[in-house]
């Protein structure tokens, strides 16, 4: 339940900003009793903010891949009524910064698969409760710590939306089937599909270090970029993609399907062997091994070594 007392009763709020989200800024705070470091998101009270709080609280229950909401306060702050969301503090920062810091060397396929799988588990949890995030991007994906095995969690439910349970029975009193407009029936049918598209863009970036759609002169979205997105026009430039497995590319292609009705669902994604990777391979940089000519050279070298070894044995 939303607390009405001052957040400062239970938390020490710092001035240190952790960033600014869609609806409000995020500060560091400490729980007085436990000294636990937390993050505090300050939202101006309005319907959108109330929806964000309700959906985030609902979403984080039962899913370890969604940033946990610890407390919610309704306080006056700077003479405005505000909603304050206290969250677990994600000390590893954003996926965005981790990608940016490794600009030179993108993720290995195994690392990319592990990363996307954590995102997919968060998205599956939302889609199974008929909710769509609708703002999936590296800036809203945070690591629990800077350790290699840190967990990646989804945050910022400022655009999230709950379906009206699309298979709304036609006989609900709100409309007479004969006259109901198509958008009433399908208005949120494709919200979930847009989360899949965003995952496709994130997966593409993790495997090569740059986005599939961009405007040549950089900066904000351009007309040319919009055209490319609408046409689903992007490439896998050979330089960076020749070592990436065909399976990874075909998964990206299925996620970046222009027609939302034809796009793969989250359930299809979490069942892909590429993600589960049943054989627990050590996170090697699989890319050189996947490169045919490197693989060919390795095969020849191994054969030659075996030949010399046999010769050596025969001489003994
Ligand atoms: O951001 C950090 N911890 C954090 C952050 C959030 C958080 C929530 C939201 C955001 N962050 C952003 C702010 C704007 C940029 N995108 C992310 C969008 N909307 C949100 O709702 C939640 C919990 N712990 C952090 C903590 C310690 C160290 C570091 C760093 F890695 F930077 F050193 C970061």
Coordinates of C-alpha atoms and ligand atoms in Angstrom, one line a residue:
X1 CA 0.0 0.0 0.0
X2 CA 1.2 3.5 -0.6
X3 CA 2.6 5.2 2.5
X4 CA 1.4 8.7 3.3
X5 CA 4.2 9.6 5.8
X6 CA 7.4 11.3 4.7
X7 CA 9.8 9.0 2.9
X8 CA 12.5 10.6 5.0
X9 CA 11.1 8.9 8.1
X10 CA 12.5 5.6 6.8
X11 CA 15.0 6.6 4.2
X12 CA 18.0 9.0 4.0
X13 CA 17.6 10.6 0.5
X14 CA 20.8 11.8 -1.2
X15 CA 21.2 14.4 -3.8
X16 CA 23.2 12.0 -6.0
X17 CA 21.2 11.5 -9.2
X18 CA 21.2 8.0 -10.9
X19 CA 19.6 9.4 -14.0
X20 CA 16.3 10.8 -15.3
X21 CA 13.6 8.4 -16.5
X22 CA 10.6 9.1 -18.7
X23 CA 8.4 10.4 -15.8
X24 CA 11.0 11.4 -13.2
X25 CA 14.5 11.5 -11.8
X26 CA 16.2 8.7 -9.8
X27 CA 18.2 9.4 -6.7
X28 CA 20.2 7.2 -4.3
X29 CA 18.8 6.7 -0.9
X30 CA 19.6 4.5 2.2
X31 CA 17.1 2.6 4.3
X32 CA 17.8 4.0 7.8
X33 CA 17.1 0.7 9.7
X34 CA 19.2 -1.6 7.5
X35 CA 21.6 0.9 5.9
X36 CA 20.6 -0.8 2.7
X37 CA 21.3 1.3 -0.4
X38 CA 18.3 1.9 -2.6
X39 CA 17.2 3.9 -5.6
X40 CA 14.4 6.5 -5.3
X41 CA 12.4 7.5 -8.3
X42 CA 10.4 10.7 -7.9
X43 CA 7.2 11.1 -10.1
X44 CA 4.9 14.0 -10.2
X45 CA 1.5 12.5 -9.2
X46 CA -0.8 12.0 -12.2
X47 CA -2.6 9.2 -13.9
X48 CA 0.4 8.1 -15.9
X49 CA 2.6 8.0 -12.7
X50 CA -0.1 6.0 -10.9
X51 CA -0.2 3.5 -13.7
X52 CA 3.6 3.2 -13.7
X53 CA 3.6 2.5 -10.0
X54 CA 0.8 -0.1 -10.2
X55 CA 2.3 -1.9 -13.2
X56 CA 5.8 -1.9 -11.9
X57 CA 4.7 -3.3 -8.5
X58 CA 2.6 -5.9 -10.2
X59 CA 5.4 -6.8 -12.6
X60 CA 8.2 -7.3 -10.1
X61 CA 6.3 -9.8 -8.0
X62 CA 7.5 -13.2 -8.8
X63 CA 10.2 -12.2 -11.3
X64 CA 13.9 -11.8 -10.5
X65 CA 14.6 -10.2 -13.8
X66 CA 12.5 -7.0 -13.0
X67 CA 13.9 -4.4 -10.6
X68 CA 12.2 -4.8 -7.2
X69 CA 9.9 -2.2 -5.8
X70 CA 10.5 -2.0 -2.1
X71 CA 8.2 0.9 -1.0
X72 CA 5.9 3.5 -2.5
X73 CA 5.2 6.9 -0.9
X74 CA 2.8 9.7 -1.7
X75 CA 4.5 12.8 -0.4
X76 CA 4.5 16.6 -1.0
X77 CA 7.8 17.4 -2.6
X78 CA 8.8 20.8 -3.8
X79 CA 5.1 21.8 -3.3
X80 CA 3.9 19.1 -5.7
X81 CA 2.2 15.9 -4.8
X82 CA 4.6 13.2 -5.8
X83 CA 4.8 9.4 -5.9
X84 CA 8.1 8.1 -4.7
X85 CA 9.1 4.6 -5.8
X86 CA 11.8 3.0 -3.6
X87 CA 13.6 0.3 -5.6
X88 CA 16.5 -2.1 -5.0
X89 CA 19.7 -0.4 -6.0
X90 CA 21.2 -1.9 -9.2
X91 CA 24.9 -1.2 -8.6
X92 CA 26.1 -2.4 -12.0
X93 CA 24.5 0.4 -13.9
X94 CA 22.9 0.2 -17.4
X95 CA 23.4 -2.3 -20.1
X96 CA 23.9 0.8 -22.3
X97 CA 27.0 1.8 -20.5
X98 CA 28.4 -1.8 -20.6
X99 CA 27.9 -1.9 -24.4
X100 CA 29.4 1.6 -24.8
X101 CA 32.4 0.7 -22.6
X102 CA 33.1 -2.4 -24.8
X103 CA 32.7 -0.5 -28.1
X104 CA 35.9 -2.1 -29.4
X105 CA 35.0 -5.7 -28.6
X106 CA 31.3 -6.6 -28.8
X107 CA 30.0 -9.4 -26.6
X108 CA 30.8 -13.0 -27.5
X109 CA 27.9 -15.0 -28.7
X110 CA 27.6 -16.9 -25.4
X111 CA 27.6 -13.6 -23.4
X112 CA 25.1 -12.1 -25.8
X113 CA 22.9 -15.2 -25.4
X114 CA 23.0 -15.1 -21.6
X115 CA 22.2 -11.4 -21.7
X116 CA 19.3 -11.7 -24.1
X117 CA 18.0 -14.7 -22.2
X118 CA 17.7 -12.6 -19.0
X119 CA 15.8 -9.9 -20.9
X120 CA 13.6 -12.6 -22.5
X121 CA 12.7 -14.0 -19.0
X122 CA 11.6 -10.5 -17.9
X123 CA 9.6 -10.0 -21.1
X124 CA 8.0 -13.5 -20.8
X125 CA 6.9 -12.7 -17.3
X126 CA 5.2 -9.5 -18.5
X127 CA 3.6 -11.1 -21.6
X128 CA 2.3 -14.0 -19.6
X129 CA 0.5 -11.5 -17.4
X130 CA -0.8 -9.8 -20.5
X131 CA 1.4 -6.7 -20.0
X132 CA 3.7 -5.0 -22.5
X133 CA 6.7 -2.9 -21.4
X134 CA 6.8 -0.8 -24.7
X135 CA 10.1 1.0 -23.8
X136 CA 12.6 -1.9 -23.9
X137 CA 16.1 -0.4 -24.5
X138 CA 19.6 -0.8 -23.0
X139 CA 19.1 2.3 -20.8
X140 CA 16.2 0.6 -19.0
X141 CA 18.2 -2.7 -18.4
X142 CA 20.3 -2.6 -15.3
X143 CA 22.9 -4.9 -13.7
X144 CA 22.8 -5.9 -10.1
X145 CA 26.5 -5.4 -9.8
X146 CA 29.7 -5.0 -11.9
X147 CA 30.5 -8.7 -11.5
X148 CA 30.5 -10.9 -14.7
X149 CA 27.7 -13.0 -13.4
X150 CA 25.6 -10.0 -12.4
X151 CA 21.8 -10.3 -13.1
X152 CA 20.3 -8.0 -15.7
X153 CA 16.9 -6.5 -14.7
X154 CA 14.3 -4.5 -16.5
X155 CA 13.0 -1.2 -15.1
X156 CA 10.9 1.9 -16.0
X157 CA 7.3 1.0 -16.5
X158 CA 6.4 4.6 -17.7
X159 CA 5.2 3.2 -21.0
X160 CA 4.0 -0.2 -19.8
X161 CA 0.4 -1.3 -20.6
X162 CA -1.8 -4.1 -19.5
X163 CA -3.8 -5.8 -22.3
X164 CA -7.6 -5.6 -22.1
X165 CA -7.2 -9.4 -22.2
X166 CA -7.4 -9.3 -26.0
X167 CA -9.6 -12.3 -26.3
X168 CA -12.2 -10.1 -24.6
X169 CA -15.4 -12.1 -24.9
X170 CA -17.4 -10.6 -27.6
X171 CA -20.5 -10.5 -25.5
X172 CA -19.2 -8.1 -23.0
X173 CA -21.8 -5.3 -22.5
X174 CA -19.4 -2.6 -23.7
X175 CA -20.1 -3.1 -27.4
X176 CA -22.4 -4.9 -29.8
X177 CA -20.3 -7.1 -32.0
X178 CA -22.0 -6.0 -35.2
X179 CA -20.8 -2.4 -34.8
X180 CA -17.5 -2.8 -32.9
X181 CA -14.5 -1.0 -34.6
X182 CA -11.4 -3.1 -35.3
X183 CA -9.2 -1.0 -33.1
X184 CA -11.3 -1.8 -30.1
X185 CA -10.7 -5.5 -30.7
X186 CA -7.0 -5.3 -31.5
X187 CA -5.8 -2.1 -30.0
X188 CA -3.2 -3.8 -27.7
X189 CA -2.7 -7.0 -29.7
X190 CA 0.6 -5.7 -31.0
X191 CA 2.0 -4.1 -27.9
X192 CA 3.7 -7.3 -27.0
X193 CA 5.1 -7.6 -30.5
X194 CA 6.9 -4.3 -30.1
X195 CA 8.8 -5.6 -27.1
X196 CA 10.1 -8.4 -29.4
X197 CA 11.2 -6.0 -32.0
X198 CA 13.2 -4.0 -29.4
X199 CA 14.8 -7.3 -28.2
X200 CA 15.8 -7.9 -31.8
X201 CA 17.5 -4.5 -32.0
X202 CA 19.3 -5.1 -28.6
X203 CA 20.5 -8.5 -29.7
X204 CA 21.8 -7.1 -32.9
X205 CA 23.8 -4.4 -31.0
X206 CA 25.2 -6.9 -28.5
X207 CA 26.6 -9.0 -31.4
X208 CA 28.3 -6.3 -33.4
X209 CA 28.3 -3.1 -31.3
X210 CA 26.2 -0.9 -33.6
X211 CA 22.4 -0.7 -34.2
X212 CA 20.7 -2.2 -37.3
X213 CA 18.9 1.0 -38.1
X214 CA 20.5 4.4 -37.9
X215 CA 20.5 7.7 -39.7
X216 CA 23.7 8.3 -41.6
X217 CA 24.3 11.7 -40.2
X218 CA 23.9 10.3 -36.7
X219 CA 21.8 12.1 -34.1
X220 CA 18.0 11.7 -33.8
X221 CA 15.8 9.6 -36.0
X222 CA 15.7 10.8 -39.6
X223 CA 13.3 10.3 -42.4
X224 CA 15.7 7.8 -44.1
X225 CA 15.9 5.8 -40.9
X226 CA 12.1 5.7 -40.5
X227 CA 11.8 4.3 -44.0
X228 CA 14.4 1.6 -43.3
X229 CA 12.7 0.6 -40.0
X230 CA 9.3 0.4 -41.7
X231 CA 10.7 -1.7 -44.5
X232 CA 12.7 -3.8 -42.0
X233 CA 15.7 -2.9 -44.1
X234 CA 19.0 -3.7 -42.4
X235 CA 22.2 -5.7 -43.2
X236 CA 24.6 -8.0 -41.4
X237 CA 27.8 -6.4 -42.7
X238 CA 30.4 -9.2 -43.3
X239 CA 33.2 -7.5 -41.4
X240 CA 31.5 -7.9 -38.0
X241 CA 29.0 -10.6 -38.8
X242 CA 31.1 -13.3 -40.6
X243 CA 31.9 -15.0 -37.3
X244 CA 28.4 -14.8 -35.9
X245 CA 26.4 -18.1 -36.1
X246 CA 23.7 -18.4 -38.7
X247 CA 21.3 -19.4 -35.9
X248 CA 21.8 -16.0 -34.1
X249 CA 21.2 -14.2 -37.4
X250 CA 18.0 -16.1 -38.1
X251 CA 16.7 -15.4 -34.6
X252 CA 17.3 -11.6 -35.2
X253 CA 15.5 -11.8 -38.5
X254 CA 12.5 -13.4 -36.9
X255 CA 12.5 -10.7 -34.2
X256 CA 12.9 -7.9 -36.7
X257 CA 9.9 -9.0 -38.8
X258 CA 8.0 -5.9 -40.0
X259 CA 4.6 -7.5 -39.8
X260 CA 3.8 -7.7 -36.0
X261 CA 1.3 -10.5 -36.6
X262 CA 4.1 -12.6 -38.2
X263 CA 6.8 -11.7 -35.6
X264 CA 7.9 -14.5 -33.3
X265 CA 6.5 -14.5 -29.8
X266 CA 8.4 -14.5 -26.5
X267 CA 7.5 -18.2 -26.0
X268 CA 9.2 -19.1 -29.3
X269 CA 12.3 -17.2 -28.3
X270 CA 12.8 -18.7 -24.8
X271 CA 12.6 -22.2 -26.4
X272 CA 15.4 -21.5 -29.0
X273 CA 18.4 -23.8 -28.4
X274 CA 20.7 -20.9 -29.0
X275 CA 19.5 -19.3 -25.8
X276 CA 19.3 -22.4 -23.6
X277 CA 22.6 -23.6 -25.0
X278 CA 22.1 -27.0 -23.4
X279 CA 25.8 -27.8 -23.5
X280 CA 27.1 -25.4 -20.8
X281 CA 30.0 -24.1 -23.0
X282 CA 32.4 -21.9 -21.1
X283 CA 31.9 -18.3 -22.3
X284 CA 34.7 -18.5 -24.9
X285 CA 34.7 -16.1 -27.8
X286 CA 32.9 -18.6 -30.0
X287 CA 33.3 -16.4 -33.0
X288 CA 36.7 -17.5 -34.3
X289 CA 35.6 -21.2 -34.1
X290 CA 32.4 -20.3 -36.1
X291 CA 34.5 -18.8 -38.8
X292 CA 34.7 -21.4 -41.6
X293 CA 38.2 -20.5 -42.9
X294 CA 39.6 -20.2 -39.3
X295 CA 37.9 -23.6 -38.6
X296 CA 39.4 -25.1 -41.8
X297 CA 42.9 -23.8 -40.8
X298 CA 42.4 -25.3 -37.3
X299 CA 41.3 -28.7 -38.8
X300 CA 44.4 -28.8 -41.1
X301 CA 46.7 -27.8 -38.3
X302 CA 45.3 -30.5 -36.0
X303 CA 45.7 -33.1 -38.8
X304 CA 49.3 -32.1 -39.4
X305 CA 50.1 -32.2 -35.7
X306 CA 48.5 -35.7 -35.4
X307 CA 50.5 -36.9 -38.5
X308 CA 53.8 -35.6 -37.0
X309 CA 52.8 -37.2 -33.6
X310 CA 52.2 -40.6 -35.3
X311 CA 55.6 -40.2 -37.1
X312 CA 57.3 -39.4 -33.8
X313 CA 55.7 -42.4 -32.2
X314 CA 56.8 -44.7 -35.1
X315 CA 60.4 -43.4 -34.8
X316 CA 60.5 -44.4 -31.1
Ligands
LIG1 O1 21.6 3.5 -11.8 C1 21.9 2.9 -10.8 N1 21.0 2.2 -10.0 C2 19.6 2.1 -10.2 C3 18.9 2.8 -11.2 C4 17.5 2.6 -11.3 C5 16.8 3.2 -12.4 C6 15.4 3.3 -12.5 C7 15.2 4.0 -13.7 C8 16.4 4.3 -14.2 N2 17.4 3.9 -13.4 C9 16.7 5.1 -15.5 C10 17.1 6.5 -15.3 C11 17.5 7.1 -16.6 C12 18.5 6.3 -17.4 N3 18.0 5.0 -17.5 C13 17.7 4.3 -16.3 C14 15.3 5.1 -16.3 N4 14.1 5.0 -15.6 C15 14.0 4.3 -14.4 O2 12.9 4.1 -13.9 C16 16.9 1.7 -10.4 C17 17.7 1.0 -9.5 N5 19.0 1.2 -9.4 C18 23.3 2.8 -10.3 C19 23.6 2.6 -8.9 C20 24.9 2.5 -8.5 C21 26.0 2.7 -9.4 C22 25.7 2.9 -10.8 C23 26.8 3.1 -11.7 F1 26.9 2.0 -12.4 F2 26.4 4.1 -12.6 F3 27.9 3.4 -11.1 C24 24.3 3.0 -11.2

